[in-house]
Amino acid sequence: MKAIAVFCGSRLGAKDAYKQGAVALGKALARENITLVYGGASVGLMGTVADEVLQAGGKVIGVMPRFLDEREISHPSLTELIVVDSMHERKAKMAELSDGFIALPGGPGTLEEIFEVFTWAQLGLHQKPCGFLNIHQYYDQMEKLFDHMTKEAFLSDTYRSIALFEDQPETLIERFKQYTPPEVKTYITSEDQT
């Protein structure tokens, strides 16, 4: 595993535990010599995880849409900053550069990003793991929602296995290394609906 994309908030959140979780993830990525690929900002949990990887001597690639780069929120010290024309290009480039995806706590943008790559995995567009770093139980309800979707037959057990939930970054990274993607969905039957 050479690079992991991290989706997370451009805010720090209400609890210091979220920042500490981002710090712990940054340290774990650097220890494992895994390049951080992220949205390129210097603010919130985004800036925190990037700072930590850089401080530990790791590599960080930021992918920033031009309109945000022009607002001067880009991180000034990245290993590499890639400026693209749109949010769609940003997500596609992050997916291309990464071997897996982790969601730290965040808002609607974070959820949109992790759900998109989860859906791409389900459709066989990539075979990369998707994980939620469940800092301070932030994603407890999300994990229950995935289980509920499965119970209510909107998500099969096979594809439920794509979404990994852990509260420690080292454990999540280890699960990424052991990850075996499900077979590619080829059609939908009444027994396997999404």
mmCIF file of C-alpha atoms in Angstrom:
data_model
loop_
_atom_site.group_PDB
_atom_site.id
_atom_site.type_symbol
_atom_site.label_atom_id
_atom_site.label_comp_id
_atom_site.label_asym_id
_atom_site.label_seq_id
_atom_site.Cartn_x
_atom_site.Cartn_y
_atom_site.Cartn_z
ATOM 1 C CA MET A 1 0.000 0.000 0.000
ATOM 2 C CA LYS A 2 1.766 3.087 -1.283
ATOM 3 C CA ALA A 3 -0.832 5.859 -0.928
ATOM 4 C CA ILE A 4 -4.113 6.417 0.909
ATOM 5 C CA ALA A 5 -6.620 9.165 0.217
ATOM 6 C CA VAL A 6 -8.054 10.757 3.327
ATOM 7 C CA PHE A 7 -11.373 12.601 3.246
ATOM 8 C CA CYS A 8 -12.085 14.824 6.238
ATOM 9 C CA GLY A 9 -13.466 18.064 7.516
ATOM 10 C CA SER A 10 -12.138 21.518 6.737
ATOM 11 C CA ARG A 11 -13.051 22.260 10.369
ATOM 12 C CA LEU A 12 -11.618 20.786 13.552
ATOM 13 C CA GLY A 13 -14.983 19.786 15.001
ATOM 14 C CA ALA A 14 -16.390 20.225 18.482
ATOM 15 C CA LYS A 15 -14.082 17.826 20.329
ATOM 16 C CA ASP A 16 -10.294 17.796 20.616
ATOM 17 C CA ALA A 17 -10.462 14.010 20.095
ATOM 18 C CA TYR A 18 -11.084 14.591 16.376
ATOM 19 C CA LYS A 19 -7.864 16.561 16.004
ATOM 20 C CA GLN A 20 -5.969 13.979 18.038
ATOM 21 C CA GLY A 21 -7.341 11.251 15.775
ATOM 22 C CA ALA A 22 -6.118 13.128 12.704
ATOM 23 C CA VAL A 23 -2.695 13.481 14.356
ATOM 24 C CA ALA A 24 -2.624 9.740 15.097
ATOM 25 C CA LEU A 25 -3.554 8.886 11.503
ATOM 26 C CA GLY A 26 -0.857 11.190 10.152
ATOM 27 C CA LYS A 27 1.773 9.565 12.371
ATOM 28 C CA ALA A 28 0.605 6.064 11.374
ATOM 29 C CA LEU A 29 0.753 6.873 7.648
ATOM 30 C CA ALA A 30 4.278 8.289 7.974
ATOM 31 C CA ARG A 31 5.426 5.279 10.052
ATOM 32 C CA GLU A 32 4.109 2.923 7.371
ATOM 33 C CA ASN A 33 5.725 5.017 4.599
ATOM 34 C CA ILE A 34 2.283 5.554 3.046
ATOM 35 C CA THR A 35 1.815 8.750 1.052
ATOM 36 C CA LEU A 36 -1.133 10.884 2.124
ATOM 37 C CA VAL A 37 -3.377 12.007 -0.726
ATOM 38 C CA TYR A 38 -5.928 14.587 0.367
ATOM 39 C CA GLY A 39 -7.777 17.741 -0.644
ATOM 40 C CA GLY A 40 -4.772 20.049 -0.281
ATOM 41 C CA ALA A 41 -6.103 22.510 2.304
ATOM 42 C CA SER A 42 -4.235 23.951 5.280
ATOM 43 C CA VAL A 43 -7.326 24.190 7.516
ATOM 44 C CA GLY A 44 -9.305 21.892 9.808
ATOM 45 C CA LEU A 45 -8.626 18.181 10.075
ATOM 46 C CA MET A 46 -7.301 18.348 6.509
ATOM 47 C CA GLY A 47 -4.447 20.612 7.547
ATOM 48 C CA THR A 48 -3.875 18.653 10.757
ATOM 49 C CA VAL A 49 -3.337 15.268 9.107
ATOM 50 C CA ALA A 50 -1.121 16.814 6.407
ATOM 51 C CA ASP A 51 0.985 18.680 8.992
ATOM 52 C CA GLU A 52 1.517 15.500 10.977
ATOM 53 C CA VAL A 53 2.635 13.432 7.975
ATOM 54 C CA LEU A 54 5.006 16.182 6.853
ATOM 55 C CA GLN A 55 6.412 16.691 10.359
ATOM 56 C CA ALA A 56 7.156 12.958 10.539
ATOM 57 C CA GLY A 57 9.024 13.095 7.237
ATOM 58 C CA GLY A 58 6.290 11.555 5.107
ATOM 59 C CA LYS A 59 4.983 12.492 1.671
ATOM 60 C CA VAL A 60 1.777 14.462 1.118
ATOM 61 C CA ILE A 61 0.038 15.068 -2.207
ATOM 62 C CA GLY A 62 -2.728 17.656 -2.206
ATOM 63 C CA VAL A 63 -5.340 17.868 -4.951
ATOM 64 C CA MET A 64 -7.009 21.265 -5.037
ATOM 65 C CA PRO A 65 -9.602 22.717 -7.414
ATOM 66 C CA ARG A 66 -8.432 25.977 -8.964
ATOM 67 C CA PHE A 67 -11.245 28.048 -7.434
ATOM 68 C CA LEU A 68 -10.175 26.992 -3.921
ATOM 69 C CA ASP A 69 -6.483 27.427 -4.655
ATOM 70 C CA GLU A 70 -7.249 31.007 -5.693
ATOM 71 C CA ARG A 71 -8.753 31.610 -2.237
ATOM 72 C CA GLU A 72 -5.326 30.850 -0.754
ATOM 73 C CA ILE A 73 -6.348 27.910 1.441
ATOM 74 C CA SER A 74 -3.814 25.533 -0.131
ATOM 75 C CA HIS A 75 -1.255 24.046 2.220
ATOM 76 C CA PRO A 76 2.058 25.827 1.546
ATOM 77 C CA SER A 77 4.431 22.942 2.383
ATOM 78 C CA LEU A 78 3.152 19.877 0.527
ATOM 79 C CA THR A 79 5.377 17.390 -1.244
ATOM 80 C CA GLU A 80 3.213 18.046 -4.297
ATOM 81 C CA LEU A 81 0.137 20.160 -5.015
ATOM 82 C CA ILE A 82 -1.948 19.244 -8.041
ATOM 83 C CA VAL A 83 -4.370 21.950 -9.161
ATOM 84 C CA VAL A 84 -7.374 20.753 -11.166
ATOM 85 C CA ASP A 85 -10.327 22.508 -12.774
ATOM 86 C CA SER A 86 -13.255 21.049 -10.812
ATOM 87 C CA MET A 87 -14.389 19.088 -7.781
ATOM 88 C CA HIS A 88 -15.102 16.124 -10.076
ATOM 89 C CA GLU A 89 -11.514 16.166 -11.350
ATOM 90 C CA ARG A 90 -10.254 16.433 -7.782
ATOM 91 C CA LYS A 91 -12.037 13.248 -6.719
ATOM 92 C CA ALA A 92 -10.995 11.370 -9.858
ATOM 93 C CA LYS A 93 -7.338 12.357 -9.385
ATOM 94 C CA MET A 94 -7.377 11.404 -5.690
ATOM 95 C CA ALA A 95 -8.863 8.016 -6.592
ATOM 96 C CA GLU A 96 -6.264 7.488 -9.314
ATOM 97 C CA LEU A 97 -3.356 8.240 -6.964
ATOM 98 C CA SER A 98 -4.585 6.123 -4.024
ATOM 99 C CA ASP A 99 -4.644 2.472 -2.990
ATOM 100 C CA GLY A 100 -7.421 2.983 -0.431
ATOM 101 C CA PHE A 101 -9.698 5.593 1.126
ATOM 102 C CA ILE A 102 -10.204 6.701 4.730
ATOM 103 C CA ALA A 103 -12.890 9.026 6.052
ATOM 104 C CA LEU A 104 -12.006 10.964 9.172
ATOM 105 C CA PRO A 105 -14.824 12.888 10.854
ATOM 106 C CA GLY A 106 -16.291 15.517 8.576
ATOM 107 C CA GLY A 107 -19.482 16.946 7.156
ATOM 108 C CA PRO A 108 -21.510 16.397 3.983
ATOM 109 C CA GLY A 109 -18.491 16.820 1.689
ATOM 110 C CA THR A 110 -16.582 14.076 3.495
ATOM 111 C CA LEU A 111 -19.573 11.748 3.299
ATOM 112 C CA GLU A 112 -20.129 12.506 -0.382
ATOM 113 C CA GLU A 113 -16.501 11.653 -1.140
ATOM 114 C CA ILE A 114 -16.388 8.362 0.778
ATOM 115 C CA PHE A 115 -19.791 7.261 -0.505
ATOM 116 C CA GLU A 116 -18.745 7.918 -4.087
ATOM 117 C CA VAL A 117 -15.627 5.752 -3.850
ATOM 118 C CA PHE A 118 -17.629 3.106 -1.965
ATOM 119 C CA THR A 119 -20.120 3.054 -4.848
ATOM 120 C CA TRP A 120 -17.286 2.862 -7.390
ATOM 121 C CA ALA A 121 -15.907 -0.173 -5.504
ATOM 122 C CA GLN A 122 -19.329 -1.798 -5.471
ATOM 123 C CA LEU A 123 -19.567 -1.313 -9.246
ATOM 124 C CA GLY A 124 -16.084 -2.710 -9.806
ATOM 125 C CA LEU A 125 -14.519 0.561 -10.967
ATOM 126 C CA HIS A 126 -11.750 -0.067 -8.451
ATOM 127 C CA GLN A 127 -10.791 -2.798 -5.960
ATOM 128 C CA LYS A 128 -9.600 -0.550 -3.138
ATOM 129 C CA PRO A 129 -10.744 -0.605 0.511
ATOM 130 C CA CYS A 130 -12.922 2.137 1.984
ATOM 131 C CA GLY A 131 -12.589 2.799 5.694
ATOM 132 C CA PHE A 132 -14.125 4.992 8.368
ATOM 133 C CA LEU A 133 -11.788 6.015 11.191
ATOM 134 C CA ASN A 134 -14.366 6.047 13.963
ATOM 135 C CA ILE A 135 -12.784 8.637 16.239
ATOM 136 C CA HIS A 136 -14.717 9.257 19.472
ATOM 137 C CA GLN A 137 -17.606 7.118 18.123
ATOM 138 C CA TYR A 138 -18.230 9.694 15.371
ATOM 139 C CA TYR A 139 -19.240 7.017 12.850
ATOM 140 C CA ASP A 140 -21.208 4.698 15.172
ATOM 141 C CA GLN A 141 -24.487 5.711 13.554
ATOM 142 C CA MET A 142 -22.973 5.343 10.076
ATOM 143 C CA GLU A 143 -21.932 1.788 10.824
ATOM 144 C CA LYS A 144 -25.459 1.077 12.056
ATOM 145 C CA LEU A 145 -26.837 2.593 8.844
ATOM 146 C CA PHE A 146 -24.704 0.272 6.711
ATOM 147 C CA ASP A 147 -25.959 -2.673 8.783
ATOM 148 C CA HIS A 148 -29.531 -1.418 8.426
ATOM 149 C CA MET A 149 -29.176 -1.090 4.629
ATOM 150 C CA THR A 150 -27.941 -4.688 4.589
ATOM 151 C CA LYS A 151 -30.738 -5.948 6.858
ATOM 152 C CA GLU A 152 -33.337 -4.188 4.700
ATOM 153 C CA ALA A 153 -31.857 -5.735 1.505
ATOM 154 C CA PHE A 154 -30.668 -2.508 -0.110
ATOM 155 C CA LEU A 155 -27.047 -3.627 0.295
ATOM 156 C CA SER A 156 -25.776 -7.194 0.095
ATOM 157 C CA ASP A 157 -23.440 -8.703 2.698
ATOM 158 C CA THR A 158 -20.846 -8.989 -0.067
ATOM 159 C CA TYR A 159 -20.730 -5.247 -0.650
ATOM 160 C CA ARG A 160 -21.234 -4.353 3.006
ATOM 161 C CA SER A 161 -17.762 -5.852 3.501
ATOM 162 C CA ILE A 162 -16.214 -2.983 1.490
ATOM 163 C CA ALA A 163 -16.887 -0.468 4.302
ATOM 164 C CA LEU A 164 -14.417 -0.999 7.142
ATOM 165 C CA PHE A 165 -14.875 0.656 10.547
ATOM 166 C CA GLU A 166 -12.091 0.944 13.120
ATOM 167 C CA ASP A 167 -11.281 3.370 15.924
ATOM 168 C CA GLN A 168 -7.468 3.040 15.668
ATOM 169 C CA PRO A 169 -5.531 4.054 12.540
ATOM 170 C CA GLU A 170 -3.022 1.210 12.838
ATOM 171 C CA THR A 171 -5.827 -1.361 12.912
ATOM 172 C CA LEU A 172 -7.550 0.208 9.909
ATOM 173 C CA ILE A 173 -4.309 0.315 7.897
ATOM 174 C CA GLU A 174 -3.660 -3.336 8.746
ATOM 175 C CA ARG A 175 -7.150 -4.264 7.547
ATOM 176 C CA PHE A 176 -6.443 -2.344 4.334
ATOM 177 C CA LYS A 177 -3.318 -4.474 3.791
ATOM 178 C CA GLN A 178 -5.350 -7.661 4.270
ATOM 179 C CA TYR A 179 -8.327 -6.469 2.200
ATOM 180 C CA THR A 180 -9.753 -8.770 -0.466
ATOM 181 C CA PRO A 181 -12.241 -7.017 -2.752
ATOM 182 C CA PRO A 182 -15.555 -8.688 -3.517
ATOM 183 C CA GLU A 183 -16.297 -9.966 -6.982
ATOM 184 C CA VAL A 184 -17.477 -7.354 -9.429
ATOM 185 C CA LYS A 185 -21.222 -6.970 -9.622
ATOM 186 C CA THR A 186 -22.406 -7.914 -13.104
ATOM 187 C CA TYR A 187 -26.181 -7.697 -12.733
ATOM 188 C CA ILE A 188 -28.901 -7.145 -10.166
ATOM 189 C CA THR A 189 -31.399 -9.844 -9.250
ATOM 190 C CA SER A 190 -34.259 -9.724 -6.799
ATOM 191 C CA GLU A 191 -31.962 -11.419 -4.263
ATOM 192 C CA ASP A 192 -29.089 -8.948 -4.704
ATOM 193 C CA GLN A 193 -30.327 -5.402 -4.882
ATOM 194 C CA THR A 194 -28.453 -2.235 -3.993
#
